[in-house]
Amino acid sequence: MSLPMMGHADSCLRIDLDAIITNWRYIDSLSSAATTTAAMVKANGYGLGAKEVATALARAGCTEFFVANLGEAIELRQHLDEGGYERLHIMTLHGCHLNQLDDYAAFRITPVLNDLEQLSRWRLFSQQRQKTRPDTGSKTGPKTGHGRLPAMLHIDTGMTRLGLDADQADWLIQNKAALDGLDCRYIMSHLSSAEVTGDPTNAAQLAAFNELRSWFPGMPASLANSAGSMLSPDFHFQMTRPGSALYGVHPGDIPTGKLAPVVRWQARIMQVRRAKAGDRVGYGGTHQLGRDSTIATIGVGYADGYSRMLGGKAQVLIGSQTAPVVGEVSMDSMTVDVTDVDAAHLRPGTVELLHDGYDLSHIAGDAETISYEILTKLGTRPKRHYLNS
């Protein structure tokens, strides 16, 4: 990518939408034709752009999208409606809360109901609407079924996070009339350790989920996240919900040739200077030069999403040569020792921060975190440039 492609920014994310589609189709191929493959586009599409990612996947045939909360859902709904994708389903993982019900209905959003309070609130609202609006299915939105509002029922099977706990699930089993007035599209749960294939927790959660869903015959089921989608078909049920895998990230940060890389990160070289042996670089002078050196300052820092943990660890790519990040990563910049780099690539020039030789799993390892966090912490300053699709 040439420097003009960065425009007013000092770095650019090259996001391959066709690679995201390829990854979605790969996950879809792991399940039978009876299983729908949804797409997680929460946290602004894992930092890469929920609107652009969802539009590309919608064109490829994806019909089910998950976000975290109502704000994300409304923004996505408005965008998809403008693009002619009114019939797609959007679900919120955090459920419906007070003062949100009218907007859930108006924007045709399906809440994932995580406790009995949310269930009661949404059910009563649905029943009240049915009294005045006997058929809420519209010509431009997904049908809700006999005037009932849609929902997903989340039951916890061992994550101890969201979802009905054991006592609430037992109560609901004994009081199924509490679901009357709702169109429960799926019963779901979430795997806690699916990225570890042999973890006994997976089998325990599967058994618990099968037991619980048996009390709700006829209700479609969903259990598998990205990692669960890569487990046996026993975990796939009627819907899988991949997230990180769509963006080229193996759930266990295990390098694999099955998932196409999605994003590269290129940054502008702001300045190149000579420095003497013994000079110290950056805040605190944590890096002391052992030789006369050439130091390049790059226009990316932790405010752009480049972790402070990467100082003294990461490598960047300049042309075909690598160069180490030295000193502390600052808010708006970082420094690289380019002494051994061909000078022709430095003025004007760019470096690649994220590329095939230093991918998300590598950068996450050096930052002592996971690839999910690297993606979702990408700031707003890097320009997003979308390829293909």
Short mmCIF file of C-alpha atoms in Angstrom, two decimals:
data_model
loop_
_atom_site.label_atom_id
_atom_site.label_comp_id
_atom_site.label_asym_id
_atom_site.label_seq_id
_atom_site.Cartn_x
_atom_site.Cartn_y
_atom_site.Cartn_z
CA MET A 1 0.00 0.00 0.00
CA SER A 2 1.31 3.43 -0.91
CA LEU A 3 1.60 6.30 1.55
CA PRO A 4 -1.29 8.26 -0.05
CA MET A 5 -3.65 5.41 0.87
CA MET A 6 -3.23 6.41 4.52
CA GLY A 7 -4.77 9.79 3.80
CA HIS A 8 -4.71 11.98 6.90
CA ALA A 9 -3.82 9.10 9.21
CA ASP A 10 -0.40 7.78 10.21
CA SER A 11 -1.33 4.13 9.95
CA CYS A 12 -3.73 1.94 8.03
CA LEU A 13 -5.44 -1.39 8.63
CA ARG A 14 -5.88 -3.42 5.47
CA ILE A 15 -8.93 -5.60 6.08
CA ASP A 16 -9.65 -8.42 3.64
CA LEU A 17 -13.42 -8.91 3.58
CA ASP A 18 -13.14 -11.88 1.23
CA ALA A 19 -10.92 -13.59 3.81
CA ILE A 20 -13.66 -13.09 6.41
CA ILE A 21 -16.17 -14.66 4.03
CA THR A 22 -13.75 -17.54 3.40
CA ASN A 23 -13.44 -18.14 7.14
CA TRP A 24 -17.22 -18.00 7.62
CA ARG A 25 -17.69 -20.56 4.84
CA TYR A 26 -15.02 -22.78 6.38
CA ILE A 27 -16.78 -22.75 9.76
CA ASP A 28 -20.09 -23.35 7.98
CA SER A 29 -18.60 -26.39 6.20
CA LEU A 30 -17.86 -28.05 9.54
CA SER A 31 -21.58 -28.41 10.28
CA SER A 32 -24.42 -30.10 8.48
CA ALA A 33 -26.86 -28.30 6.21
CA ALA A 34 -29.33 -28.29 9.12
CA THR A 35 -27.06 -25.96 11.11
CA THR A 36 -27.12 -22.20 10.58
CA THR A 37 -23.79 -20.42 10.90
CA ALA A 38 -24.24 -17.02 12.50
CA ALA A 39 -21.62 -14.27 12.83
CA MET A 40 -20.39 -12.39 15.88
CA VAL A 41 -19.87 -8.75 14.94
CA LYS A 42 -19.83 -7.30 18.46
CA ALA A 43 -17.20 -4.77 19.56
CA ASN A 44 -17.36 -3.13 16.12
CA GLY A 45 -16.69 -6.40 14.34
CA TYR A 46 -13.80 -7.25 16.68
CA GLY A 47 -12.31 -3.85 15.90
CA LEU A 48 -12.44 -4.23 12.12
CA GLY A 49 -15.80 -2.59 11.35
CA ALA A 50 -19.14 -4.21 12.14
CA LYS A 51 -20.99 -2.50 9.29
CA GLU A 52 -18.50 -3.52 6.63
CA VAL A 53 -18.06 -7.04 7.96
CA ALA A 54 -21.80 -7.68 8.32
CA THR A 55 -22.56 -6.32 4.85
CA ALA A 56 -19.93 -8.57 3.28
CA LEU A 57 -21.23 -11.61 5.17
CA ALA A 58 -24.84 -10.76 4.31
CA ARG A 59 -23.91 -10.74 0.64
CA ALA A 60 -22.33 -14.15 1.15
CA GLY A 61 -25.54 -15.53 2.67
CA CYS A 62 -25.20 -15.02 6.43
CA THR A 63 -28.58 -14.18 7.98
CA GLU A 64 -27.90 -14.19 11.75
CA PHE A 65 -25.76 -11.61 13.52
CA PHE A 66 -24.85 -11.17 17.20
CA VAL A 67 -23.76 -8.01 18.97
CA ALA A 68 -23.30 -7.23 22.66
CA ASN A 69 -25.90 -4.57 23.43
CA LEU A 70 -28.80 -2.56 22.07
CA GLY A 71 -26.63 0.39 21.02
CA GLU A 72 -24.54 -1.83 18.77
CA ALA A 73 -27.69 -3.51 17.47
CA ILE A 74 -29.48 -0.30 16.48
CA GLU A 75 -26.44 1.03 14.65
CA LEU A 76 -26.09 -2.23 12.74
CA ARG A 77 -29.83 -2.47 12.00
CA GLN A 78 -29.92 1.02 10.51
CA HIS A 79 -26.94 0.25 8.32
CA LEU A 80 -28.31 -3.09 7.10
CA ASP A 81 -31.74 -1.62 6.41
CA GLU A 82 -30.17 1.11 4.29
CA GLY A 83 -28.37 -1.60 2.32
CA GLY A 84 -31.55 -3.56 1.65
CA TYR A 85 -30.95 -6.28 4.26
CA GLU A 86 -34.07 -5.71 6.36
CA ARG A 87 -34.85 -9.38 6.87
CA LEU A 88 -31.64 -10.30 8.65
CA HIS A 89 -31.80 -11.15 12.35
CA ILE A 90 -29.77 -9.23 14.94
CA MET A 91 -29.40 -10.61 18.48
CA THR A 92 -28.00 -8.91 21.60
CA LEU A 93 -26.09 -11.04 24.09
CA HIS A 94 -26.67 -8.72 27.05
CA GLY A 95 -30.45 -9.01 26.96
CA CYS A 96 -33.14 -6.34 27.36
CA HIS A 97 -33.15 -3.84 30.19
CA LEU A 98 -35.50 -1.20 31.55
CA ASN A 99 -36.39 1.61 29.15
CA GLN A 100 -35.13 -0.40 26.16
CA LEU A 101 -38.22 -2.41 25.21
CA ASP A 102 -39.77 -0.01 22.71
CA ASP A 103 -36.50 0.31 20.82
CA TYR A 104 -36.01 -3.45 20.76
CA ALA A 105 -39.37 -3.78 19.03
CA ALA A 106 -39.01 -0.72 16.79
CA PHE A 107 -35.62 -1.82 15.44
CA ARG A 108 -36.56 -5.51 15.27
CA ILE A 109 -33.84 -6.71 17.62
CA THR A 110 -33.92 -10.11 19.33
CA PRO A 111 -32.72 -10.11 22.93
CA VAL A 112 -30.91 -13.05 24.47
CA LEU A 113 -32.75 -13.43 27.78
CA ASN A 114 -30.26 -14.13 30.55
CA ASP A 115 -32.41 -14.29 33.67
CA LEU A 116 -36.02 -14.55 34.81
CA GLU A 117 -36.33 -10.79 35.25
CA GLN A 118 -35.45 -10.18 31.60
CA LEU A 119 -37.76 -13.02 30.58
CA SER A 120 -40.69 -11.60 32.52
CA ARG A 121 -40.07 -8.08 31.26
CA TRP A 122 -39.90 -9.10 27.59
CA ARG A 123 -42.82 -11.51 27.84
CA LEU A 124 -45.16 -8.94 29.42
CA PHE A 125 -44.16 -6.36 26.83
CA SER A 126 -44.83 -8.87 24.05
CA GLN A 127 -48.26 -9.76 25.45
CA GLN A 128 -49.22 -6.10 25.82
CA ARG A 129 -48.26 -5.45 22.19
CA GLN A 130 -50.31 -8.43 21.02
CA LYS A 131 -53.44 -6.90 22.52
CA THR A 132 -53.12 -3.87 20.26
CA ARG A 133 -51.00 -5.29 17.43
CA PRO A 134 -52.01 -8.89 16.73
CA ASP A 135 -49.38 -9.38 14.02
CA THR A 136 -46.06 -7.59 14.49
CA GLY A 137 -44.44 -9.27 11.52
CA SER A 138 -43.79 -6.59 8.91
CA LYS A 139 -43.10 -6.57 5.22
CA THR A 140 -39.65 -5.15 5.85
CA GLY A 141 -38.55 -7.05 8.94
CA PRO A 142 -38.18 -10.62 10.14
CA LYS A 143 -41.44 -12.30 11.09
CA THR A 144 -41.96 -12.68 14.80
CA GLY A 145 -44.64 -15.39 14.64
CA HIS A 146 -48.34 -14.82 15.48
CA GLY A 147 -47.62 -11.40 16.92
CA ARG A 148 -45.13 -12.72 19.46
CA LEU A 149 -41.83 -10.93 19.90
CA PRO A 150 -38.68 -13.00 19.25
CA ALA A 151 -36.20 -14.02 21.92
CA MET A 152 -33.36 -16.41 22.64
CA LEU A 153 -33.25 -18.23 25.98
CA HIS A 154 -29.79 -18.43 27.57
CA ILE A 155 -29.16 -21.08 30.25
CA ASP A 156 -25.80 -21.28 32.01
CA THR A 157 -24.11 -24.70 31.91
CA GLY A 158 -20.86 -23.89 33.66
CA MET A 159 -19.55 -20.52 32.49
CA THR A 160 -20.95 -18.77 35.61
CA ARG A 161 -21.38 -15.56 33.68
CA LEU A 162 -24.59 -14.83 31.80
CA GLY A 163 -27.63 -17.08 31.56
CA LEU A 164 -30.25 -18.59 33.86
CA ASP A 165 -28.54 -20.29 36.79
CA ALA A 166 -29.54 -23.76 38.00
CA ASP A 167 -32.30 -22.53 40.31
CA GLN A 168 -33.83 -20.27 37.66
CA ALA A 169 -33.63 -23.03 35.04
CA ASP A 170 -35.39 -25.45 37.40
CA TRP A 171 -38.10 -22.88 38.05
CA LEU A 172 -38.64 -22.33 34.33
CA ILE A 173 -38.86 -26.06 33.67
CA GLN A 174 -41.67 -26.22 36.24
CA ASN A 175 -43.31 -23.04 34.92
CA LYS A 176 -43.05 -23.18 31.14
CA ALA A 177 -46.06 -20.94 30.83
CA ALA A 178 -43.60 -18.12 31.57
CA LEU A 179 -42.59 -18.43 27.91
CA ASP A 180 -46.12 -17.90 26.61
CA GLY A 181 -46.38 -14.87 24.39
CA LEU A 182 -42.80 -15.12 23.11
CA ASP A 183 -41.32 -16.60 19.96
CA CYS A 184 -38.29 -18.36 21.48
CA ARG A 185 -36.12 -18.88 18.43
CA TYR A 186 -33.32 -20.75 20.21
CA ILE A 187 -32.24 -22.08 23.56
CA MET A 188 -28.52 -21.45 23.99
CA SER A 189 -25.56 -21.77 26.30
CA HIS A 190 -21.86 -20.87 26.08
CA LEU A 191 -18.78 -23.09 26.28
CA SER A 192 -16.05 -22.00 28.68
CA SER A 193 -13.11 -24.15 27.53
CA ALA A 194 -13.82 -25.30 23.99
CA GLU A 195 -10.45 -24.06 22.71
CA VAL A 196 -8.89 -26.94 24.70
CA THR A 197 -10.16 -29.94 22.74
CA GLY A 198 -9.68 -32.54 25.46
CA ASP A 199 -10.92 -30.46 28.38
CA PRO A 200 -13.52 -32.53 30.29
CA THR A 201 -15.51 -29.34 30.87
CA ASN A 202 -16.67 -29.54 27.26
CA ALA A 203 -18.31 -32.94 27.68
CA ALA A 204 -19.81 -31.87 31.01
CA GLN A 205 -21.35 -28.74 29.50
CA LEU A 206 -22.65 -30.67 26.51
CA ALA A 207 -24.34 -33.21 28.80
CA ALA A 208 -25.84 -30.44 30.94
CA PHE A 209 -27.09 -28.60 27.85
CA ASN A 210 -28.66 -31.73 26.38
CA GLU A 211 -30.43 -32.39 29.68
CA LEU A 212 -31.77 -28.84 29.91
CA ARG A 213 -32.89 -28.53 26.31
CA SER A 214 -34.76 -31.84 26.55
CA TRP A 215 -37.28 -30.00 28.74
CA PHE A 216 -38.04 -27.63 25.85
CA PRO A 217 -38.81 -29.99 22.96
CA GLY A 218 -38.99 -28.43 19.54
CA MET A 219 -36.94 -25.37 20.46
CA PRO A 220 -33.82 -25.05 18.25
CA ALA A 221 -30.53 -25.04 20.14
CA SER A 222 -27.17 -23.25 19.95
CA LEU A 223 -24.04 -24.00 21.98
CA ALA A 224 -20.91 -23.61 19.84
CA ASN A 225 -18.75 -20.50 19.64
CA SER A 226 -15.71 -20.44 17.31
CA ALA A 227 -13.93 -23.14 19.30
CA GLY A 228 -17.09 -25.18 19.71
CA SER A 229 -17.63 -25.04 15.95
CA MET A 230 -14.32 -26.90 15.60
CA LEU A 231 -15.37 -29.64 18.00
CA SER A 232 -17.45 -32.64 16.96
CA PRO A 233 -20.90 -32.20 15.36
CA ASP A 234 -22.41 -33.08 18.74
CA PHE A 235 -21.79 -29.46 19.73
CA HIS A 236 -23.26 -27.82 16.61
CA PHE A 237 -27.04 -28.24 17.04
CA GLN A 238 -29.14 -25.84 14.90
CA MET A 239 -26.82 -22.79 15.09
CA THR A 240 -23.13 -22.12 15.61
CA ARG A 241 -21.93 -18.65 16.63
CA PRO A 242 -18.33 -18.10 15.44
CA GLY A 243 -16.57 -14.88 16.33
CA SER A 244 -12.78 -14.81 16.46
CA ALA A 245 -12.39 -17.46 13.76
CA LEU A 246 -14.12 -15.18 11.27
CA TYR A 247 -11.30 -12.69 11.75
CA GLY A 248 -8.54 -15.24 11.20
CA VAL A 249 -7.93 -15.96 14.88
CA HIS A 250 -7.81 -19.54 16.10
CA PRO A 251 -9.62 -19.57 19.48
CA GLY A 252 -6.57 -21.04 21.20
CA ASP A 253 -4.14 -18.76 19.36
CA ILE A 254 -2.81 -21.87 17.64
CA PRO A 255 -1.39 -21.17 14.16
CA THR A 256 -3.43 -23.00 11.55
CA GLY A 257 -3.65 -23.05 7.79
CA LYS A 258 -7.43 -23.47 7.96
CA LEU A 259 -8.21 -19.82 8.69
CA ALA A 260 -7.29 -17.07 6.24
CA PRO A 261 -5.47 -14.02 7.66
CA VAL A 262 -7.73 -10.99 7.59
CA VAL A 263 -5.82 -7.90 8.68
CA ARG A 264 -2.47 -6.22 8.09
CA TRP A 265 -1.31 -3.03 9.80
CA GLN A 266 0.96 -0.53 8.09
CA ALA A 267 2.35 2.66 9.64
CA ARG A 268 4.16 5.77 8.51
CA ILE A 269 7.82 6.44 9.30
CA MET A 270 7.72 9.91 10.83
CA GLN A 271 11.42 10.60 11.24
CA VAL A 272 14.79 8.90 10.83
CA ARG A 273 17.81 9.97 12.90
CA ARG A 274 21.31 8.90 13.72
CA ALA A 275 22.22 8.14 17.32
CA LYS A 276 25.49 7.33 19.04
CA ALA A 277 26.48 4.28 21.04
CA GLY A 278 25.42 4.85 24.64
CA ASP A 279 22.41 7.05 23.76
CA ARG A 280 19.15 6.09 25.46
CA VAL A 281 15.87 5.75 23.60
CA GLY A 282 12.37 6.74 24.71
CA TYR A 283 10.73 7.42 28.06
CA GLY A 284 12.84 6.38 31.00
CA GLY A 285 15.77 5.63 28.73
CA THR A 286 15.01 1.94 29.11
CA HIS A 287 16.93 1.02 25.95
CA GLN A 288 20.60 1.98 25.62
CA LEU A 289 22.25 1.70 22.23
CA GLY A 290 25.26 -0.58 22.09
CA ARG A 291 26.49 0.86 18.79
CA ASP A 292 26.08 3.88 16.54
CA SER A 293 22.57 3.36 15.22
CA THR A 294 19.79 4.63 13.00
CA ILE A 295 16.45 5.08 14.79
CA ALA A 296 13.11 5.47 13.01
CA THR A 297 10.11 6.98 14.81
CA ILE A 298 6.80 5.42 13.75
CA GLY A 299 3.44 7.21 13.98
CA VAL A 300 1.69 4.57 16.08
CA GLY A 301 1.45 4.25 19.86
CA TYR A 302 -0.73 2.77 22.53
CA ALA A 303 -3.53 5.24 21.73
CA ASP A 304 -3.76 3.48 18.36
CA GLY A 305 -4.02 0.10 20.03
CA TYR A 306 -0.34 -0.90 19.90
CA SER A 307 0.35 -2.35 23.34
CA ARG A 308 2.99 -0.83 25.61
CA MET A 309 4.04 -4.41 26.35
CA LEU A 310 5.54 -4.66 22.86
CA GLY A 311 8.42 -2.28 23.52
CA GLY A 312 11.69 -4.22 23.32
CA LYS A 313 9.89 -7.34 22.06
CA ALA A 314 8.11 -6.78 18.74
CA GLN A 315 9.52 -6.80 15.24
CA VAL A 316 8.31 -4.72 12.29
CA LEU A 317 8.74 -5.41 8.61
CA ILE A 318 10.35 -2.81 6.32
CA GLY A 319 10.54 -3.97 2.73
CA SER A 320 11.76 -7.53 3.14
CA GLN A 321 13.75 -6.86 6.32
CA THR A 322 12.71 -6.99 9.96
CA ALA A 323 13.70 -4.46 12.60
CA PRO A 324 13.17 -4.48 16.39
CA VAL A 325 10.99 -2.11 18.36
CA VAL A 326 13.23 -0.49 20.97
CA GLY A 327 12.42 1.62 24.02
CA GLU A 328 9.00 2.29 25.49
CA VAL A 329 5.94 2.51 23.25
CA SER A 330 4.53 6.04 23.68
CA MET A 331 0.96 7.26 23.32
CA ASP A 332 1.38 8.40 19.71
CA SER A 333 4.66 6.90 18.54
CA MET A 334 7.21 4.11 18.85
CA THR A 335 10.86 3.74 17.93
CA VAL A 336 12.53 1.10 15.77
CA ASP A 337 16.21 0.31 15.30
CA VAL A 338 16.64 0.41 11.51
CA THR A 339 20.46 0.38 11.46
CA ASP A 340 20.54 -2.76 9.33
CA VAL A 341 17.65 -1.81 7.02
CA ASP A 342 18.25 -0.67 3.44
CA ALA A 343 18.08 3.13 3.58
CA ALA A 344 16.06 3.22 0.37
CA HIS A 345 13.03 1.91 2.29
CA LEU A 346 13.17 4.61 4.96
CA ARG A 347 12.53 7.99 3.26
CA PRO A 348 9.62 8.25 2.75
CA GLY A 349 8.60 4.88 4.02
CA THR A 350 6.31 2.64 6.00
CA VAL A 351 6.61 -0.30 8.30
CA GLU A 352 4.29 -3.26 8.68
CA LEU A 353 3.32 -3.85 12.29
CA LEU A 354 1.06 -6.82 11.64
CA HIS A 355 1.79 -9.14 8.74
CA ASP A 356 2.15 -12.79 7.77
CA GLY A 357 5.51 -13.13 9.54
CA TYR A 358 4.27 -11.42 12.70
CA ASP A 359 0.59 -12.22 12.94
CA LEU A 360 -2.03 -11.76 15.65
CA SER A 361 -0.92 -14.81 17.61
CA HIS A 362 2.68 -13.54 17.68
CA ILE A 363 1.78 -9.99 18.67
CA ALA A 364 -0.58 -11.32 21.33
CA GLY A 365 2.11 -13.57 22.75
CA ASP A 366 4.60 -10.71 22.97
CA ALA A 367 1.95 -8.48 24.56
CA GLU A 368 1.11 -11.26 27.04
CA THR A 369 -2.55 -11.29 26.07
CA ILE A 370 -4.85 -12.93 23.50
CA SER A 371 -5.54 -12.04 19.89
CA TYR A 372 -9.11 -11.02 20.76
CA GLU A 373 -7.79 -8.17 22.90
CA ILE A 374 -5.31 -7.03 20.25
CA LEU A 375 -8.13 -6.71 17.69
CA THR A 376 -10.74 -5.11 19.91
CA LYS A 377 -8.30 -2.54 21.27
CA LEU A 378 -7.43 -1.20 17.83
CA GLY A 379 -8.09 2.52 18.06
CA THR A 380 -10.05 4.82 15.81
CA ARG A 381 -6.99 6.61 14.45
CA PRO A 382 -5.74 3.90 12.07
CA LYS A 383 -7.53 4.26 8.76
CA ARG A 384 -9.54 1.18 7.78
CA HIS A 385 -9.04 0.20 4.15
CA TYR A 386 -11.30 -2.61 2.95
CA LEU A 387 -10.18 -5.01 0.27
CA ASN A 388 -12.33 -7.15 -2.04
CA SER A 389 -15.96 -8.19 -1.60
#
